[in-house]
Tab-separated table of C-alpha atoms in Angstrom:
chain	number	residue	atom	x	y	z
F	1	UNK	CA	80.028	48.703	130.552
F	2	UNK	CA	76.972	51.329	129.856
F	3	UNK	CA	78.945	53.831	129.739
F	4	UNK	CA	81.139	52.307	126.742
F	5	UNK	CA	77.980	51.054	125.275
F	6	UNK	CA	76.334	54.787	125.033
F	7	UNK	CA	79.961	55.930	123.790
F	8	UNK	CA	79.515	53.582	120.863
F	9	UNK	CA	76.246	54.640	120.577
F	10	UNK	CA	77.398	58.208	120.274
F	11	UNK	CA	80.556	57.307	117.911
F	12	UNK	CA	78.031	55.951	115.866
F	13	UNK	CA	75.853	58.490	115.976
F	14	UNK	CA	78.782	61.206	114.465
F	15	UNK	CA	80.249	58.935	111.997
F	16	UNK	CA	76.744	58.739	109.973
F	17	UNK	CA	76.713	62.178	110.565
F	18	UNK	CA	73.287	62.381	111.885
F	19	UNK	CA	71.117	65.332	112.340
F	20	UNK	CA	69.965	64.061	115.853
F	21	UNK	CA	66.557	65.420	115.752
F	22	UNK	CA	64.176	64.462	117.962
F	23	UNK	CA	62.858	61.486	116.193
F	24	UNK	CA	66.371	60.284	115.547
F	25	UNK	CA	67.246	60.659	119.070
F	26	UNK	CA	63.752	58.795	120.391
F	27	UNK	CA	65.100	55.879	118.518
F	28	UNK	CA	68.329	55.900	119.951
F	29	UNK	CA	66.782	55.982	123.419
F	30	UNK	CA	64.467	53.254	122.834
F	31	UNK	CA	67.054	51.197	121.220
F	32	UNK	CA	68.714	52.129	124.541
F	33	UNK	CA	65.604	51.270	126.999
F	34	UNK	CA	65.428	48.183	125.451
F	35	UNK	CA	68.878	47.278	125.457
F	36	UNK	CA	68.950	47.450	129.396
F	37	UNK	CA	65.060	46.579	129.897
F	38	UNK	CA	64.956	50.209	131.577
F	39	UNK	CA	61.998	50.813	133.899
F	40	UNK	CA	60.677	53.826	136.045
F	41	UNK	CA	63.188	52.728	138.736
F	42	UNK	CA	66.371	52.587	136.741
F	43	UNK	CA	66.960	56.979	137.866
F	44	UNK	CA	70.761	56.156	137.259
F	45	UNK	CA	70.721	54.626	133.917
F	46	UNK	CA	67.872	57.378	132.822
F	47	UNK	CA	70.317	60.156	133.929
F	48	UNK	CA	73.029	58.466	131.477
F	49	UNK	CA	70.404	57.999	128.609
F	50	UNK	CA	69.356	61.894	129.415
F	51	UNK	CA	73.350	63.313	129.414
F	52	UNK	CA	73.735	61.358	126.029
F	53	UNK	CA	70.553	62.724	124.477
F	54	UNK	CA	72.038	66.179	125.303
F	55	UNK	CA	75.456	65.514	124.203
F	56	UNK	CA	74.698	64.368	121.113
F	57	UNK	CA	72.572	67.647	120.227
F	58	UNK	CA	75.486	69.854	121.789
F	59	UNK	CA	77.893	67.641	119.417
F	60	UNK	CA	75.813	68.678	116.328
F	61	UNK	CA	75.443	72.343	117.491
F	62	UNK	CA	79.462	72.153	117.498
F	63	UNK	CA	78.956	70.399	114.149
F	64	UNK	CA	76.761	73.104	112.929
F	65	UNK	CA	79.572	75.514	113.294
F	66	UNK	CA	82.543	73.881	111.911
F	67	UNK	CA	84.253	77.039	110.671
F	68	UNK	CA	84.770	78.028	114.258
F	69	UNK	CA	85.958	74.968	115.876
F	70	UNK	CA	89.466	74.623	116.934
F	71	UNK	CA	91.395	71.422	116.913
F	72	UNK	CA	94.732	70.744	119.388
F	73	UNK	CA	96.513	67.721	119.083
F	74	UNK	CA	99.134	67.335	122.103
F	75	UNK	CA	101.691	64.212	121.974
F	76	UNK	CA	101.302	62.046	125.537
F	77	UNK	CA	100.382	63.262	129.387
F	78	UNK	CA	102.888	66.088	129.245
F	79	UNK	CA	100.761	67.309	126.712
F	80	UNK	CA	102.892	69.326	124.149
F	81	UNK	CA	101.264	70.864	121.631
F	82	UNK	CA	101.740	68.619	118.101
F	83	UNK	CA	99.962	70.792	115.913
F	84	UNK	CA	97.238	73.386	116.317
F	85	UNK	CA	94.785	74.571	113.582
F	86	UNK	CA	93.821	78.309	112.285
F	87	UNK	CA	90.551	78.026	113.767
F	88	UNK	CA	91.932	77.447	117.307
F	89	UNK	CA	93.982	80.355	117.197
F	90	UNK	CA	91.290	82.302	115.673
F	91	UNK	CA	89.289	81.244	118.967
F	92	UNK	CA	92.715	82.452	120.681
F	93	UNK	CA	93.310	85.908	119.368
F	94	UNK	CA	91.823	89.622	120.546
F	95	UNK	CA	88.646	90.289	118.943
F	96	UNK	CA	89.248	93.004	116.084
F	97	UNK	CA	87.685	96.201	115.867
F	98	UNK	CA	83.677	96.438	114.763
F	99	UNK	CA	84.924	98.432	111.130
F	100	UNK	CA	87.630	95.368	110.809
F	101	UNK	CA	87.380	91.946	108.850
F	102	UNK	CA	87.980	88.807	110.479
F	103	UNK	CA	91.767	87.092	110.172
F	104	UNK	CA	92.114	85.484	106.804
F	105	UNK	CA	93.936	82.319	107.090
F	106	UNK	CA	96.914	81.868	108.706
F	107	UNK	CA	97.083	85.399	109.986
F	108	UNK	CA	97.082	84.962	113.306
F	109	UNK	CA	100.123	82.527	113.001
F	110	UNK	CA	102.040	85.089	111.968
F	111	UNK	CA	101.196	87.956	114.425
F	112	UNK	CA	101.102	86.199	117.336
F	113	UNK	CA	103.912	83.959	116.343
F	114	UNK	CA	105.819	84.591	120.183
F	115	UNK	CA	101.718	83.615	121.784
F	116	UNK	CA	101.558	80.253	120.330
F	117	UNK	CA	100.883	77.607	122.745
F	118	UNK	CA	103.503	74.948	123.132
F	119	UNK	CA	101.946	72.980	125.794
F	120	UNK	CA	98.218	72.699	127.078
F	121	UNK	CA	98.739	74.685	130.572
F	122	UNK	CA	99.698	77.587	127.918
F	123	UNK	CA	96.187	77.613	127.430
F	124	UNK	CA	94.619	77.219	130.962
F	125	UNK	CA	94.162	80.220	133.396
F	126	UNK	CA	96.835	80.363	136.050
F	127	UNK	CA	93.591	79.808	138.935
F	128	UNK	CA	93.070	76.323	137.313
F	129	UNK	CA	97.131	74.771	136.861
F	130	UNK	CA	97.247	73.787	139.493
F	131	UNK	CA	94.072	71.845	139.436
F	132	UNK	CA	94.728	70.343	136.195
F	133	UNK	CA	97.721	69.286	137.176
F	134	UNK	CA	96.407	66.932	139.820
F	135	UNK	CA	93.782	65.832	137.303
F	136	UNK	CA	96.671	64.829	134.658
F	137	UNK	CA	98.420	63.111	137.239
F	138	UNK	CA	95.434	60.596	138.499
F	139	UNK	CA	94.767	60.036	134.757
F	140	UNK	CA	98.762	58.664	134.740
F	141	UNK	CA	98.347	56.795	138.315
F	142	UNK	CA	95.208	54.719	136.853
F	143	UNK	CA	95.691	54.582	133.214
F	144	UNK	CA	92.883	55.619	132.121
F	145	UNK	CA	90.273	58.837	132.323
F	146	UNK	CA	88.132	59.437	135.121
F	147	UNK	CA	84.585	58.984	134.229
F	148	UNK	CA	83.809	62.609	134.198
F	149	UNK	CA	85.505	62.984	130.494
F	150	UNK	CA	83.466	60.407	130.049
F	151	UNK	CA	80.959	63.162	128.700
F	152	UNK	CA	81.798	64.208	125.537
F	153	UNK	CA	81.133	67.599	125.734
F	154	UNK	CA	82.516	70.125	128.760
F	155	UNK	CA	82.843	73.770	129.078
F	156	UNK	CA	85.600	75.138	130.113
F	157	UNK	CA	87.819	78.646	130.758
F	158	UNK	CA	90.607	79.436	127.760
F	159	UNK	CA	92.936	81.552	128.615
F	160	UNK	CA	93.425	83.726	125.328
F	161	UNK	CA	96.583	85.810	123.751
F	162	UNK	CA	95.465	88.907	125.260
F	163	UNK	CA	95.386	87.660	128.998
F	164	UNK	CA	91.672	87.374	128.910
F	165	UNK	CA	89.204	84.030	129.430
F	166	UNK	CA	87.012	82.797	127.056
F	167	UNK	CA	84.593	79.925	127.916
F	168	UNK	CA	84.697	77.263	125.033
F	169	UNK	CA	82.170	74.094	124.612
F	170	UNK	CA	85.618	71.257	124.340
F	171	UNK	CA	85.503	67.714	123.389
F	172	UNK	CA	88.533	65.307	124.129
F	173	UNK	CA	89.743	62.098	123.301
F	174	UNK	CA	92.457	59.810	122.521
F	175	UNK	CA	93.785	59.811	119.146
F	176	UNK	CA	96.177	56.967	119.152
F	177	UNK	CA	93.287	54.279	120.845
F	178	UNK	CA	96.136	51.705	120.076
F	179	UNK	CA	98.498	52.945	122.066
F	180	UNK	CA	98.406	52.804	126.112
F	181	UNK	CA	97.539	56.357	127.245
F	182	UNK	CA	100.757	56.737	129.295
F	183	UNK	CA	102.713	55.640	126.152
F	184	UNK	CA	104.777	59.012	125.141
F	185	UNK	CA	103.619	58.662	121.793
F	186	UNK	CA	100.111	58.508	122.552
F	187	UNK	CA	98.592	61.540	121.115
F	188	UNK	CA	95.305	63.556	122.360
F	189	UNK	CA	93.150	65.605	120.921
F	190	UNK	CA	90.571	68.550	121.564
F	191	UNK	CA	88.016	70.486	119.452
F	192	UNK	CA	87.267	73.558	121.006
F	193	UNK	CA	84.422	76.096	120.212
F	194	UNK	CA	83.311	79.430	122.297
F	195	UNK	CA	79.826	79.357	123.726
F	196	UNK	CA	77.638	81.361	122.050
F	197	UNK	CA	76.621	84.384	124.451
F	198	UNK	CA	73.132	84.645	124.947
F	199	UNK	CA	71.552	88.175	125.116
């Protein structure tokens, strides 16, 4: 119930296009605390609130870099890729030399046509594929995402076209919410954005 309420508040925040400044976060926090009568001893709920606040900030940071956010649409729990946008392909492509311009729209799709991912597995480093397969099996068995996916933003390693690995922020969700999660015609989305390197 708590996760559901926090998720709905997060979705409302995204729909309103809030900047998630400190004042807005204080208002949201106050509403959550009031809703649940949060007291000093309620550490579990406080952790959810803290996680929610951090998630709003992270998602808004991702939104501020909208030109760098890649989007994948996958079909069914087989996770066959139905659609992948140019931003996602630019993330997967090797960096050009310092003297070169960035890839133009659609250029990566042509240059790396034989490397275009057909399944989410193609984007997962070999060392993580077994764990990912088990994870999907649990989703299929339980017919729902585990609580760890309730967190709207995760950092994961993504396999690039040149075989190297990049750390990306990723937000995953169900696109066709009216369908059962195990339905072959259920579509999922993933938004990914490279983690900014710090000096």
